[in-house]
């Protein structure tokens, strides 16, 4: 009984320790492969925000063209869709999902020159990983996005963070909860529906189940250990001039409707050319050296 309790505690500790500051401070130097060093905070961005905007505008524009010219999708239609799907047989649902995945692959390949998917990681016991499955990725390319609810440093996230390995901390203290299960999932869906503007959604919650935006799987990118990272995280504040009709493909939403700053997104950018079949690996920590 004691051994079972200790095992349970150890599992919980492994999930939580990466958010326990004293543990982080004591263990940073033990695994240099997990670290990325920059001399100034501005150097944390490997590409300009304008390049990120151009990439998202191109991809989201293609998604909008696929989904309909006006991009309008009412909450009523969104609520009705699962009921229609539930009437289909398992084989019909599988065929529908396979057809949709193939269509998404064609779209992202035509827009960006590569395809990206979740697969079992090549790292033992690492669970799910993210792979380039088709095409080549040049250095300095946006390859994925980190979805989730965006919290300011002072906003409550304690209960959402329990046993949650998907909480991303930005340099300025902003947190992004990329968990697609439990209370995190409920909070995201609630905030997303709250922020609807007439027929327009201002965020995408399809990443919680089957992402419409094929890049919205960045929370599953694993940490590099024995080899250098091939992608890094970049904080990106969506400009206010970003077209309203394209917001429906942004996989992030503010926790508080009253927050005045632009919506924070996290993109993953390639640090070198990436070949088809390669798994994406990042650095979990960035150290800004003065």
PDB file of N, CA and C in Angstrom, residues 148-240:
ATOM      1  N   UNK A 148      -4.295  26.931 -26.827  1.00  0.00           N
ATOM      2  CA  UNK A 148      -4.697  26.933 -25.425  1.00  0.00           C
ATOM      3  C   UNK A 148      -5.213  28.269 -24.928  1.00  0.00           C
ATOM      4  N   UNK A 149      -5.678  28.256 -23.690  1.00  0.00           N
ATOM      5  CA  UNK A 149      -6.175  29.452 -23.022  1.00  0.00           C
ATOM      6  C   UNK A 149      -5.008  30.288 -22.530  1.00  0.00           C
ATOM      7  N   UNK A 150      -5.078  31.603 -22.753  1.00  0.00           N
ATOM      8  CA  UNK A 150      -3.992  32.513 -22.396  1.00  0.00           C
ATOM      9  C   UNK A 150      -4.327  33.224 -21.086  1.00  0.00           C
ATOM     10  N   UNK A 151      -3.464  33.068 -20.107  1.00  0.00           N
ATOM     11  CA  UNK A 151      -3.647  33.666 -18.786  1.00  0.00           C
ATOM     12  C   UNK A 151      -2.585  34.736 -18.543  1.00  0.00           C
ATOM     13  N   UNK A 152      -3.020  35.878 -18.041  1.00  0.00           N
ATOM     14  CA  UNK A 152      -2.053  36.851 -17.537  1.00  0.00           C
ATOM     15  C   UNK A 152      -1.430  36.303 -16.256  1.00  0.00           C
ATOM     16  N   UNK A 153      -0.273  36.851 -15.879  1.00  0.00           N
ATOM     17  CA  UNK A 153       0.470  36.320 -14.738  1.00  0.00           C
ATOM     18  C   UNK A 153      -0.337  36.360 -13.439  1.00  0.00           C
ATOM     19  N   UNK A 154      -1.289  37.284 -13.340  1.00  0.00           N
ATOM     20  CA  UNK A 154      -2.055  37.453 -12.102  1.00  0.00           C
ATOM     21  C   UNK A 154      -3.379  36.682 -12.118  1.00  0.00           C
ATOM     22  N   UNK A 155      -3.700  35.993 -13.199  1.00  0.00           N
ATOM     23  CA  UNK A 155      -4.995  35.329 -13.306  1.00  0.00           C
ATOM     24  C   UNK A 155      -4.939  33.897 -12.757  1.00  0.00           C
ATOM     25  N   UNK A 156      -6.059  33.389 -12.238  1.00  0.00           N
ATOM     26  CA  UNK A 156      -6.064  32.086 -11.548  1.00  0.00           C
ATOM     27  C   UNK A 156      -5.913  30.908 -12.512  1.00  0.00           C
ATOM     28  N   UNK A 157      -4.949  30.044 -12.210  1.00  0.00           N
ATOM     29  CA  UNK A 157      -4.730  28.867 -13.044  1.00  0.00           C
ATOM     30  C   UNK A 157      -4.344  27.656 -12.199  1.00  0.00           C
ATOM     31  N   UNK A 158      -4.476  27.784 -10.872  1.00  0.00           N
ATOM     32  CA  UNK A 158      -3.999  26.720  -9.981  1.00  0.00           C
ATOM     33  C   UNK A 158      -4.670  25.382 -10.282  1.00  0.00           C
ATOM     34  N   UNK A 159      -5.993  25.348 -10.293  1.00  0.00           N
ATOM     35  CA  UNK A 159      -6.692  24.083 -10.486  1.00  0.00           C
ATOM     36  C   UNK A 159      -6.472  23.526 -11.891  1.00  0.00           C
ATOM     37  N   UNK A 160      -6.393  24.414 -12.887  1.00  0.00           N
ATOM     38  CA  UNK A 160      -6.136  23.952 -14.246  1.00  0.00           C
ATOM     39  C   UNK A 160      -4.745  23.335 -14.376  1.00  0.00           C
ATOM     40  N   UNK A 161      -3.806  23.793 -13.546  1.00  0.00           N
ATOM     41  CA  UNK A 161      -2.415  23.350 -13.679  1.00  0.00           C
ATOM     42  C   UNK A 161      -2.135  22.022 -12.988  1.00  0.00           C
ATOM     43  N   UNK A 162      -3.058  21.548 -12.153  1.00  0.00           N
ATOM     44  CA  UNK A 162      -2.818  20.312 -11.429  1.00  0.00           C
ATOM     45  C   UNK A 162      -2.743  19.124 -12.397  1.00  0.00           C
ATOM     46  N   UNK A 163      -1.660  18.366 -12.305  1.00  0.00           N
ATOM     47  CA  UNK A 163      -1.418  17.201 -13.165  1.00  0.00           C
ATOM     48  C   UNK A 163      -1.523  17.582 -14.647  1.00  0.00           C
ATOM     49  N   UNK A 164      -1.056  18.761 -14.960  1.00  0.00           N
ATOM     50  CA  UNK A 164      -1.161  19.286 -16.319  1.00  0.00           C
ATOM     51  C   UNK A 164       0.231  19.640 -16.844  1.00  0.00           C
ATOM     52  N   UNK A 165       0.804  18.831 -17.741  1.00  0.00           N
ATOM     53  CA  UNK A 165       2.140  19.112 -18.260  1.00  0.00           C
ATOM     54  C   UNK A 165       2.158  20.067 -19.445  1.00  0.00           C
ATOM     55  N   UNK A 166       0.992  20.647 -19.792  1.00  0.00           N
ATOM     56  CA  UNK A 166       0.896  21.459 -21.007  1.00  0.00           C
ATOM     57  C   UNK A 166       0.807  22.958 -20.741  1.00  0.00           C
ATOM     58  N   UNK A 167       1.198  23.420 -19.551  1.00  0.00           N
ATOM     59  CA  UNK A 167       1.170  24.852 -19.258  1.00  0.00           C
ATOM     60  C   UNK A 167       2.494  25.469 -19.710  1.00  0.00           C
ATOM     61  N   UNK A 168       2.413  26.380 -20.671  1.00  0.00           N
ATOM     62  CA  UNK A 168       3.597  27.032 -21.247  1.00  0.00           C
ATOM     63  C   UNK A 168       3.748  28.419 -20.624  1.00  0.00           C
ATOM     64  N   UNK A 169       4.941  28.735 -20.139  1.00  0.00           N
ATOM     65  CA  UNK A 169       5.192  30.041 -19.524  1.00  0.00           C
ATOM     66  C   UNK A 169       6.031  30.905 -20.454  1.00  0.00           C
ATOM     67  N   UNK A 170       5.503  32.086 -20.779  1.00  0.00           N
ATOM     68  CA  UNK A 170       6.225  33.042 -21.627  1.00  0.00           C
ATOM     69  C   UNK A 170       7.239  33.830 -20.806  1.00  0.00           C
ATOM     70  N   UNK A 171       8.128  34.535 -21.479  1.00  0.00           N
ATOM     71  CA  UNK A 171       9.162  35.305 -20.802  1.00  0.00           C
ATOM     72  C   UNK A 171       8.570  36.369 -19.897  1.00  0.00           C
ATOM     73  N   UNK A 172       7.432  36.970 -20.297  1.00  0.00           N
ATOM     74  CA  UNK A 172       6.816  38.032 -19.495  1.00  0.00           C
ATOM     75  C   UNK A 172       5.836  37.495 -18.462  1.00  0.00           C
ATOM     76  N   UNK A 173       5.795  36.185 -18.239  1.00  0.00           N
ATOM     77  CA  UNK A 173       4.936  35.622 -17.215  1.00  0.00           C
ATOM     78  C   UNK A 173       3.567  35.182 -17.695  1.00  0.00           C
ATOM     79  N   UNK A 174       3.216  35.495 -18.931  1.00  0.00           N
ATOM     80  CA  UNK A 174       1.942  35.028 -19.495  1.00  0.00           C
ATOM     81  C   UNK A 174       1.990  33.504 -19.620  1.00  0.00           C
ATOM     82  N   UNK A 175       0.862  32.847 -19.316  1.00  0.00           N
ATOM     83  CA  UNK A 175       0.781  31.392 -19.357  1.00  0.00           C
ATOM     84  C   UNK A 175      -0.205  30.948 -20.437  1.00  0.00           C
ATOM     85  N   UNK A 176       0.118  29.860 -21.123  1.00  0.00           N
ATOM     86  CA  UNK A 176      -0.775  29.283 -22.122  1.00  0.00           C
ATOM     87  C   UNK A 176      -1.034  27.830 -21.727  1.00  0.00           C
ATOM     88  N   UNK A 177      -2.293  27.511 -21.474  1.00  0.00           N
ATOM     89  CA  UNK A 177      -2.675  26.161 -21.063  1.00  0.00           C
ATOM     90  C   UNK A 177      -3.110  25.380 -22.293  1.00  0.00           C
ATOM     91  N   UNK A 178      -2.240  24.469 -22.759  1.00  0.00           N
ATOM     92  CA  UNK A 178      -2.506  23.710 -23.973  1.00  0.00           C
ATOM     93  C   UNK A 178      -3.103  22.337 -23.740  1.00  0.00           C
ATOM     94  N   UNK A 179      -3.644  22.097 -22.543  1.00  0.00           N
ATOM     95  CA  UNK A 179      -4.252  20.793 -22.259  1.00  0.00           C
ATOM     96  C   UNK A 179      -5.607  20.689 -22.954  1.00  0.00           C
ATOM     97  N   UNK A 180      -5.857  19.572 -23.637  1.00  0.00           N
ATOM     98  CA  UNK A 180      -7.118  19.397 -24.356  1.00  0.00           C
ATOM     99  C   UNK A 180      -8.084  18.474 -23.616  1.00  0.00           C
ATOM    100  N   UNK A 181      -7.891  18.346 -22.301  1.00  0.00           N
ATOM    101  CA  UNK A 181      -8.760  17.488 -21.505  1.00  0.00           C
ATOM    102  C   UNK A 181      -9.142  18.173 -20.194  1.00  0.00           C
ATOM    103  N   UNK A 182     -10.131  17.600 -19.513  1.00  0.00           N
ATOM    104  CA  UNK A 182     -10.499  18.028 -18.169  1.00  0.00           C
ATOM    105  C   UNK A 182     -10.974  19.459 -18.072  1.00  0.00           C
ATOM    106  N   UNK A 183     -10.639  20.107 -16.956  1.00  0.00           N
ATOM    107  CA  UNK A 183     -11.104  21.462 -16.696  1.00  0.00           C
ATOM    108  C   UNK A 183     -10.516  22.447 -17.697  1.00  0.00           C
ATOM    109  N   UNK A 184      -9.313  22.169 -18.181  1.00  0.00           N
ATOM    110  CA  UNK A 184      -8.692  23.062 -19.178  1.00  0.00           C
ATOM    111  C   UNK A 184      -9.537  23.121 -20.439  1.00  0.00           C
ATOM    112  N   UNK A 185     -10.039  21.979 -20.875  1.00  0.00           N
ATOM    113  CA  UNK A 185     -10.888  21.912 -22.062  1.00  0.00           C
ATOM    114  C   UNK A 185     -12.174  22.695 -21.849  1.00  0.00           C
ATOM    115  N   UNK A 186     -12.799  22.543 -20.672  1.00  0.00           N
ATOM    116  CA  UNK A 186     -14.047  23.249 -20.377  1.00  0.00           C
ATOM    117  C   UNK A 186     -13.839  24.759 -20.351  1.00  0.00           C
ATOM    118  N   UNK A 187     -12.732  25.196 -19.743  1.00  0.00           N
ATOM    119  CA  UNK A 187     -12.442  26.629 -19.663  1.00  0.00           C
ATOM    120  C   UNK A 187     -12.256  27.202 -21.066  1.00  0.00           C
ATOM    121  N   UNK A 188     -11.496  26.506 -21.906  1.00  0.00           N
ATOM    122  CA  UNK A 188     -11.246  27.021 -23.259  1.00  0.00           C
ATOM    123  C   UNK A 188     -12.545  27.152 -24.042  1.00  0.00           C
ATOM    124  N   UNK A 189     -13.371  26.109 -24.034  1.00  0.00           N
ATOM    125  CA  UNK A 189     -14.617  26.150 -24.793  1.00  0.00           C
ATOM    126  C   UNK A 189     -15.530  27.256 -24.284  1.00  0.00           C
ATOM    127  N   UNK A 190     -15.574  27.445 -22.967  1.00  0.00           N
ATOM    128  CA  UNK A 190     -16.411  28.498 -22.397  1.00  0.00           C
ATOM    129  C   UNK A 190     -15.943  29.873 -22.844  1.00  0.00           C
ATOM    130  N   UNK A 191     -14.629  30.120 -22.787  1.00  0.00           N
ATOM    131  CA  UNK A 191     -14.086  31.423 -23.187  1.00  0.00           C
ATOM    132  C   UNK A 191     -14.269  31.657 -24.684  1.00  0.00           C
ATOM    133  N   UNK A 192     -14.117  30.602 -25.484  1.00  0.00           N
ATOM    134  CA  UNK A 192     -14.261  30.736 -26.927  1.00  0.00           C
ATOM    135  C   UNK A 192     -15.693  31.110 -27.301  1.00  0.00           C
ATOM    136  N   UNK A 193     -16.665  30.465 -26.689  1.00  0.00           N
ATOM    137  CA  UNK A 193     -18.064  30.790 -26.974  1.00  0.00           C
ATOM    138  C   UNK A 193     -18.428  32.176 -26.447  1.00  0.00           C
ATOM    139  N   UNK A 194     -17.844  32.560 -25.329  1.00  0.00           N
ATOM    140  CA  UNK A 194     -18.093  33.886 -24.766  1.00  0.00           C
ATOM    141  C   UNK A 194     -17.693  34.992 -25.730  1.00  0.00           C
ATOM    142  N   UNK A 195     -16.624  34.784 -26.481  1.00  0.00           N
ATOM    143  CA  UNK A 195     -16.048  35.829 -27.318  1.00  0.00           C
ATOM    144  C   UNK A 195     -16.595  35.872 -28.736  1.00  0.00           C
ATOM    145  N   UNK A 196     -17.644  35.118 -29.015  1.00  0.00           N
ATOM    146  CA  UNK A 196     -18.222  35.179 -30.358  1.00  0.00           C
ATOM    147  C   UNK A 196     -18.742  36.571 -30.654  1.00  0.00           C
ATOM    148  N   UNK A 197     -18.514  37.026 -31.881  1.00  0.00           N
ATOM    149  CA  UNK A 197     -18.949  38.347 -32.316  1.00  0.00           C
ATOM    150  C   UNK A 197     -19.955  38.155 -33.449  1.00  0.00           C
ATOM    151  N   UNK A 198     -21.237  38.117 -33.080  1.00  0.00           N
ATOM    152  CA  UNK A 198     -22.260  37.828 -34.071  1.00  0.00           C
ATOM    153  C   UNK A 198     -22.040  36.436 -34.620  1.00  0.00           C
ATOM    154  N   UNK A 199     -21.957  36.298 -35.955  1.00  0.00           N
ATOM    155  CA  UNK A 199     -21.742  34.968 -36.552  1.00  0.00           C
ATOM    156  C   UNK A 199     -20.286  34.525 -36.536  1.00  0.00           C
ATOM    157  N   UNK A 200     -19.375  35.404 -36.092  1.00  0.00           N
ATOM    158  CA  UNK A 200     -17.950  35.100 -36.164  1.00  0.00           C
ATOM    159  C   UNK A 200     -17.425  34.541 -34.850  1.00  0.00           C
ATOM    160  N   UNK A 201     -16.652  33.484 -34.949  1.00  0.00           N
ATOM    161  CA  UNK A 201     -15.878  33.010 -33.808  1.00  0.00           C
ATOM    162  C   UNK A 201     -14.536  33.722 -33.834  1.00  0.00           C
ATOM    163  N   UNK A 202     -14.071  34.141 -32.671  1.00  0.00           N
ATOM    164  CA  UNK A 202     -12.789  34.832 -32.589  1.00  0.00           C
ATOM    165  C   UNK A 202     -11.659  33.893 -32.176  1.00  0.00           C
ATOM    166  N   UNK A 203     -11.974  32.615 -32.081  1.00  0.00           N
ATOM    167  CA  UNK A 203     -10.946  31.614 -31.784  1.00  0.00           C
ATOM    168  C   UNK A 203     -11.447  30.260 -32.266  1.00  0.00           C
ATOM    169  N   UNK A 204     -10.517  29.319 -32.340  1.00  0.00           N
ATOM    170  CA  UNK A 204     -10.833  27.983 -32.853  1.00  0.00           C
ATOM    171  C   UNK A 204     -10.753  26.978 -31.714  1.00  0.00           C
ATOM    172  N   UNK A 205     -11.829  26.235 -31.458  1.00  0.00           N
ATOM    173  CA  UNK A 205     -11.749  25.193 -30.440  1.00  0.00           C
ATOM    174  C   UNK A 205     -11.771  23.789 -31.045  1.00  0.00           C
ATOM    175  N   UNK A 206     -11.630  23.688 -32.365  1.00  0.00           N
ATOM    176  CA  UNK A 206     -11.590  22.364 -32.982  1.00  0.00           C
ATOM    177  C   UNK A 206     -10.319  21.605 -32.607  1.00  0.00           C
ATOM    178  N   UNK A 207      -9.249  22.319 -32.170  1.00  0.00           N
ATOM    179  CA  UNK A 207      -8.011  21.641 -31.788  1.00  0.00           C
ATOM    180  C   UNK A 207      -8.215  20.725 -30.579  1.00  0.00           C
ATOM    181  N   UNK A 208      -9.297  20.934 -29.839  1.00  0.00           N
ATOM    182  CA  UNK A 208      -9.577  20.092 -28.681  1.00  0.00           C
ATOM    183  C   UNK A 208      -9.939  18.665 -29.087  1.00  0.00           C
ATOM    184  N   UNK A 209     -10.378  18.493 -30.333  1.00  0.00           N
ATOM    185  CA  UNK A 209     -10.783  17.168 -30.806  1.00  0.00           C
ATOM    186  C   UNK A 209     -10.093  16.822 -32.125  1.00  0.00           C
ATOM    187  N   UNK A 210     -10.430  17.550 -33.183  1.00  0.00           N
ATOM    188  CA  UNK A 210      -9.879  17.290 -34.518  1.00  0.00           C
ATOM    189  C   UNK A 210      -9.575  18.637 -35.173  1.00  0.00           C
ATOM    190  N   UNK A 211      -8.331  19.100 -35.103  1.00  0.00           N
ATOM    191  CA  UNK A 211      -8.007  20.479 -35.490  1.00  0.00           C
ATOM    192  C   UNK A 211      -8.344  20.820 -36.946  1.00  0.00           C
ATOM    193  N   UNK A 212      -9.081  21.927 -37.146  1.00  0.00           N
ATOM    194  CA  UNK A 212      -9.269  22.472 -38.490  1.00  0.00           C
ATOM    195  C   UNK A 212      -7.988  23.139 -38.961  1.00  0.00           C
ATOM    196  N   UNK A 213      -7.296  23.780 -38.020  1.00  0.00           N
ATOM    197  CA  UNK A 213      -6.001  24.376 -38.304  1.00  0.00           C
ATOM    198  C   UNK A 213      -4.938  23.303 -38.098  1.00  0.00           C
ATOM    199  N   UNK A 214      -4.324  22.801 -39.164  1.00  0.00           N
ATOM    200  CA  UNK A 214      -3.401  21.663 -39.033  1.00  0.00           C
ATOM    201  C   UNK A 214      -2.149  21.964 -38.228  1.00  0.00           C
ATOM    202  N   UNK A 215      -1.844  23.256 -37.997  1.00  0.00           N
ATOM    203  CA  UNK A 215      -0.653  23.597 -37.218  1.00  0.00           C
ATOM    204  C   UNK A 215      -0.885  23.523 -35.714  1.00  0.00           C
ATOM    205  N   UNK A 216      -2.144  23.425 -35.278  1.00  0.00           N
ATOM    206  CA  UNK A 216      -2.490  23.571 -33.860  1.00  0.00           C
ATOM    207  C   UNK A 216      -2.260  22.296 -33.063  1.00  0.00           C
ATOM    208  N   UNK A 217      -1.045  21.741 -33.168  1.00  0.00           N
ATOM    209  CA  UNK A 217      -0.682  20.545 -32.408  1.00  0.00           C
ATOM    210  C   UNK A 217       0.675  20.727 -31.727  1.00  0.00           C
ATOM    211  N   UNK A 218       1.097  21.971 -31.573  1.00  0.00           N
ATOM    212  CA  UNK A 218       2.437  22.256 -31.052  1.00  0.00           C
ATOM    213  C   UNK A 218       2.660  21.857 -29.611  1.00  0.00           C
ATOM    214  N   UNK A 219       1.578  21.638 -28.848  1.00  0.00           N
ATOM    215  CA  UNK A 219       1.748  21.248 -27.451  1.00  0.00           C
ATOM    216  C   UNK A 219       2.292  19.828 -27.316  1.00  0.00           C
ATOM    217  N   UNK A 220       2.284  19.059 -28.406  1.00  0.00           N
ATOM    218  CA  UNK A 220       2.772  17.681 -28.361  1.00  0.00           C
ATOM    219  C   UNK A 220       4.218  17.547 -28.817  1.00  0.00           C
ATOM    220  N   UNK A 221       4.879  18.653 -29.115  1.00  0.00           N
ATOM    221  CA  UNK A 221       6.294  18.601 -29.483  1.00  0.00           C
ATOM    222  C   UNK A 221       7.114  18.260 -28.245  1.00  0.00           C
ATOM    223  N   UNK A 222       7.959  17.261 -28.344  1.00  0.00           N
ATOM    224  CA  UNK A 222       8.739  16.791 -27.202  1.00  0.00           C
ATOM    225  C   UNK A 222      10.056  17.535 -27.046  1.00  0.00           C
ATOM    226  N   UNK A 223      10.622  17.401 -25.855  1.00  0.00           N
ATOM    227  CA  UNK A 223      11.895  18.018 -25.530  1.00  0.00           C
ATOM    228  C   UNK A 223      13.051  17.207 -26.119  1.00  0.00           C
ATOM    229  N   UNK A 224      14.083  17.914 -26.557  1.00  0.00           N
ATOM    230  CA  UNK A 224      15.270  17.233 -27.058  1.00  0.00           C
ATOM    231  C   UNK A 224      16.177  16.869 -25.877  1.00  0.00           C
ATOM    232  N   UNK A 225      16.829  15.739 -25.966  1.00  0.00           N
ATOM    233  CA  UNK A 225      17.748  15.313 -24.914  1.00  0.00           C
ATOM    234  C   UNK A 225      19.143  15.064 -25.468  1.00  0.00           C
ATOM    235  N   UNK A 226      19.250  14.074 -26.344  1.00  0.00           N
ATOM    236  CA  UNK A 226      20.562  13.671 -26.844  1.00  0.00           C
ATOM    237  C   UNK A 226      20.997  14.413 -28.100  1.00  0.00           C
ATOM    238  N   UNK A 227      20.056  15.082 -28.767  1.00  0.00           N
ATOM    239  CA  UNK A 227      20.397  15.784 -30.004  1.00  0.00           C
ATOM    240  C   UNK A 227      19.882  17.216 -29.938  1.00  0.00           C
ATOM    241  N   UNK A 228      20.453  18.127 -30.721  1.00  0.00           N
ATOM    242  CA  UNK A 228      20.006  19.525 -30.692  1.00  0.00           C
ATOM    243  C   UNK A 228      18.557  19.672 -31.150  1.00  0.00           C
ATOM    244  N   UNK A 229      17.896  20.693 -30.643  1.00  0.00           N
ATOM    245  CA  UNK A 229      16.517  20.970 -31.047  1.00  0.00           C
ATOM    246  C   UNK A 229      16.474  21.400 -32.509  1.00  0.00           C
ATOM    247  N   UNK A 230      15.377  21.062 -33.190  1.00  0.00           N
ATOM    248  CA  UNK A 230      15.207  21.530 -34.570  1.00  0.00           C
ATOM    249  C   UNK A 230      14.113  22.589 -34.694  1.00  0.00           C
ATOM    250  N   UNK A 231      13.405  22.878 -33.589  1.00  0.00           N
ATOM    251  CA  UNK A 231      12.435  23.976 -33.559  1.00  0.00           C
ATOM    252  C   UNK A 231      12.555  24.708 -32.231  1.00  0.00           C
ATOM    253  N   UNK A 232      12.073  25.930 -32.199  1.00  0.00           N
ATOM    254  CA  UNK A 232      12.027  26.685 -30.940  1.00  0.00           C
ATOM    255  C   UNK A 232      10.708  27.434 -30.867  1.00  0.00           C
ATOM    256  N   UNK A 233      10.343  27.837 -29.652  1.00  0.00           N
ATOM    257  CA  UNK A 233       9.110  28.584 -29.432  1.00  0.00           C
ATOM    258  C   UNK A 233       9.336  30.070 -29.663  1.00  0.00           C
ATOM    259  N   UNK A 234       8.346  30.723 -30.240  1.00  0.00           N
ATOM    260  CA  UNK A 234       8.398  32.172 -30.427  1.00  0.00           C
ATOM    261  C   UNK A 234       7.068  32.776 -30.008  1.00  0.00           C
ATOM    262  N   UNK A 235       7.129  33.759 -29.122  1.00  0.00           N
ATOM    263  CA  UNK A 235       5.923  34.454 -28.679  1.00  0.00           C
ATOM    264  C   UNK A 235       5.501  35.460 -29.748  1.00  0.00           C
ATOM    265  N   UNK A 236       4.208  35.468 -30.021  1.00  0.00           N
ATOM    266  CA  UNK A 236       3.685  36.293 -31.114  1.00  0.00           C
ATOM    267  C   UNK A 236       2.352  36.895 -30.681  1.00  0.00           C
ATOM    268  N   UNK A 237       2.298  38.218 -30.612  1.00  0.00           N
ATOM    269  CA  UNK A 237       1.057  38.928 -30.298  1.00  0.00           C
ATOM    270  C   UNK A 237       0.351  39.271 -31.603  1.00  0.00           C
ATOM    271  N   UNK A 238      -0.862  38.750 -31.758  1.00  0.00           N
ATOM    272  CA  UNK A 238      -1.607  38.950 -33.001  1.00  0.00           C
ATOM    273  C   UNK A 238      -1.906  40.439 -33.184  1.00  0.00           C
ATOM    274  N   UNK A 239      -1.502  41.037 -34.298  1.00  0.00           N
ATOM    275  CA  UNK A 239      -1.741  42.480 -34.500  1.00  0.00           C
ATOM    276  C   UNK A 239      -3.227  42.793 -34.610  1.00  0.00           C
ATOM    277  N   UNK A 240      -3.597  43.988 -34.209  1.00  0.00           N
ATOM    278  CA  UNK A 240      -5.011  44.381 -34.212  1.00  0.00           C
ATOM    279  C   UNK A 240      -5.577  44.457 -35.629  1.00  0.00           C
TER     280      UNK A 240
END
